[in-house]
Amino acid sequence: TDPPSVFNMPEADLKRIFWVLSLPIITLLFLTTPDCRTKFWKNYFVITFSMSAIWISAFTYILVWMVTIT
């Protein structure tokens, strides 16, 4: 079975606000990181792992840069 979609809007009001605020990041991660839980991408787990490491590195760099500026 396929995993649930990340683009389903939650029902609760507070969760909906957080979902809308995080939608650009969710979309970017969805488009650049293949979901190896699906049948089509199952053999490409190395790409998923590599893209995850790249995104963690990028977010960490931006976080440290912003803390340095602050």
Coordinates of N, CA and C in Angstrom, one line a residue:
T1 N 0.8 -1.2 0.0 CA 0.0 0.0 0.0 C 0.9 1.2 0.0
D2 N 0.4 2.3 -0.6 CA 1.1 3.5 -0.7 C 0.9 4.3 0.6
P3 N 1.9 5.1 1.0 CA 1.8 5.9 2.3 C 0.8 7.0 2.0
P4 N 0.3 7.6 3.1 CA -0.6 8.7 2.9 C 0.1 10.0 2.3
S5 N -0.7 10.8 1.6 CA -0.1 12.0 1.0 C 0.2 13.0 2.0
V6 N 1.3 13.8 1.8 CA 1.6 14.9 2.7 C 0.8 16.1 2.4
F7 N 0.1 16.1 1.3 CA -0.7 17.3 0.8 C -2.1 17.3 1.3
N8 N -2.5 16.3 2.1 CA -3.9 16.3 2.7 C -3.9 17.4 3.8
M9 N -4.9 18.3 3.7 CA -5.0 19.3 4.8 C -5.7 18.8 6.0
P10 N -5.0 19.0 7.2 CA -5.6 18.5 8.4 C -6.9 19.2 8.8
E11 N -7.7 18.6 9.7 CA -9.0 19.1 10.0 C -8.9 20.2 11.1
A12 N -8.0 20.0 12.1 CA -8.0 21.0 13.2 C -7.4 22.3 12.7
D13 N -7.9 23.4 13.4 CA -7.5 24.8 12.9 C -6.1 25.1 13.1
L14 N -5.5 24.8 14.3 CA -4.1 25.0 14.6 C -3.2 24.2 13.7
K15 N -3.5 22.9 13.5 CA -2.7 22.1 12.6 C -2.8 22.6 11.2
R16 N -3.9 23.1 10.8 CA -4.1 23.7 9.4 C -3.2 24.9 9.2
I17 N -3.1 25.7 10.2 CA -2.2 26.9 10.1 C -0.8 26.5 10.0
F18 N -0.3 25.6 10.8 CA 1.1 25.1 10.7 C 1.3 24.4 9.4
W19 N 0.3 23.7 8.9 CA 0.4 23.0 7.6 C 0.6 24.0 6.5
V20 N -0.2 25.1 6.5 CA 0.0 26.1 5.4 C 1.3 26.8 5.5
L21 N 1.8 27.1 6.7 CA 3.1 27.7 6.9 C 4.2 26.8 6.4
S22 N 4.1 25.5 6.6 CA 5.2 24.6 6.3 C 5.0 24.1 4.9
L23 N 4.0 24.4 4.1 CA 3.7 23.9 2.8 C 4.9 24.1 1.8
P24 N 5.5 25.3 1.8 CA 6.6 25.5 0.8 C 7.8 24.5 1.1
I25 N 8.1 24.3 2.3 CA 9.2 23.3 2.6 C 8.8 21.9 2.3
I26 N 7.5 21.5 2.6 CA 7.0 20.2 2.3 C 7.0 20.0 0.8
T27 N 6.6 21.0 0.0 CA 6.6 20.8 -1.4 C 8.0 20.7 -1.9
L28 N 9.0 21.5 -1.5 CA 10.4 21.4 -1.9 C 11.0 20.0 -1.6
L29 N 10.7 19.5 -0.4 CA 11.2 18.2 0.0 C 10.6 17.1 -0.8
F30 N 9.3 17.2 -1.1 CA 8.5 16.2 -1.8 C 9.1 16.1 -3.3
L31 N 9.4 17.3 -3.9 CA 9.9 17.3 -5.2 C 11.3 16.8 -5.4
T32 N 12.1 16.9 -4.4 CA 13.5 16.6 -4.5 C 14.0 15.3 -3.9
T33 N 13.2 14.8 -3.0 CA 13.5 13.5 -2.3 C 12.6 12.4 -2.7
P34 N 13.0 11.4 -3.4 CA 12.1 10.3 -3.7 C 11.6 9.5 -2.5
D35 N 10.4 9.1 -2.5 CA 9.8 8.3 -1.4 C 10.1 6.9 -1.6
C36 N 11.1 6.3 -0.9 CA 11.4 4.9 -1.1 C 10.5 3.9 -0.5
R37 N 9.4 4.4 0.1 CA 8.4 3.5 0.6 C 7.4 3.0 -0.5
T38 N 7.4 3.8 -1.6 CA 6.5 3.4 -2.7 C 7.2 2.3 -3.5
K39 N 6.4 1.5 -4.2 CA 6.9 0.4 -5.0 C 7.9 0.9 -6.1
F40 N 7.6 2.0 -6.7 CA 8.4 2.5 -7.8 C 9.8 2.9 -7.4
W41 N 9.9 3.5 -6.2 CA 11.2 4.1 -5.8 C 11.9 3.1 -4.8
K42 N 11.4 1.9 -4.6 CA 11.9 1.0 -3.5 C 13.4 0.7 -3.7
N43 N 13.9 0.6 -4.9 CA 15.3 0.3 -5.1 C 16.2 1.5 -5.1
Y44 N 15.7 2.7 -4.9 CA 16.5 3.9 -5.0 C 16.6 4.5 -3.6
F45 N 16.8 3.7 -2.6 CA 16.9 4.2 -1.2 C 18.2 5.0 -1.0
V46 N 19.2 4.7 -1.8 CA 20.5 5.4 -1.6 C 20.3 6.9 -2.0
I47 N 19.5 7.1 -3.1 CA 19.2 8.5 -3.5 C 18.4 9.2 -2.4
T48 N 17.4 8.5 -1.8 CA 16.7 9.1 -0.7 C 17.6 9.5 0.5
F49 N 18.4 8.6 0.8 CA 19.3 8.8 2.0 C 20.3 10.0 1.6
S50 N 20.8 10.0 0.4 CA 21.7 11.1 0.1 C 21.0 12.4 0.0
M51 N 19.8 12.5 -0.5 CA 19.1 13.8 -0.6 C 18.7 14.2 0.9
S52 N 18.4 13.3 1.7 CA 18.1 13.6 3.1 C 19.3 14.2 3.8
A53 N 20.5 13.6 3.6 CA 21.7 14.2 4.2 C 22.0 15.5 3.6
I54 N 21.8 15.8 2.3 CA 22.0 17.1 1.7 C 21.1 18.1 2.3
W55 N 19.8 17.8 2.5 CA 18.9 18.7 3.0 C 19.2 19.0 4.5
I56 N 19.6 18.0 5.3 CA 19.9 18.2 6.7 C 21.1 19.2 6.7
S57 N 22.1 19.0 5.9 CA 23.3 19.8 5.8 C 22.9 21.3 5.5
A58 N 22.0 21.4 4.5 CA 21.6 22.8 4.1 C 20.8 23.5 5.2
F59 N 19.9 22.8 5.8 CA 19.1 23.4 6.9 C 20.0 23.7 8.1
T60 N 21.0 22.9 8.4 CA 21.9 23.2 9.5 C 22.8 24.4 9.1
Y61 N 23.3 24.5 7.9 CA 24.1 25.7 7.5 C 23.3 27.0 7.6
I62 N 22.0 26.9 7.2 CA 21.2 28.1 7.2 C 20.9 28.5 8.7
L63 N 20.6 27.5 9.5 CA 20.3 27.7 10.9 C 21.5 28.3 11.7
V64 N 22.7 27.8 11.4 CA 23.9 28.3 12.1 C 24.2 29.7 11.5
W65 N 24.0 30.0 10.2 CA 24.2 31.3 9.7 C 23.3 32.3 10.3
M66 N 22.0 32.0 10.5 CA 21.1 32.9 11.1 C 21.4 33.1 12.5
V67 N 21.8 32.1 13.3 CA 22.2 32.3 14.7 C 23.4 33.2 14.7
T68 N 24.4 33.1 13.8 CA 25.6 34.0 13.8 C 25.2 35.4 13.5
I69 N 24.2 35.6 12.6 CA 23.8 37.0 12.3 C 23.0 37.6 13.6
T70 N 22.2 36.7 14.2 CA 21.5 37.2 15.4 C 22.5 37.5 16.5

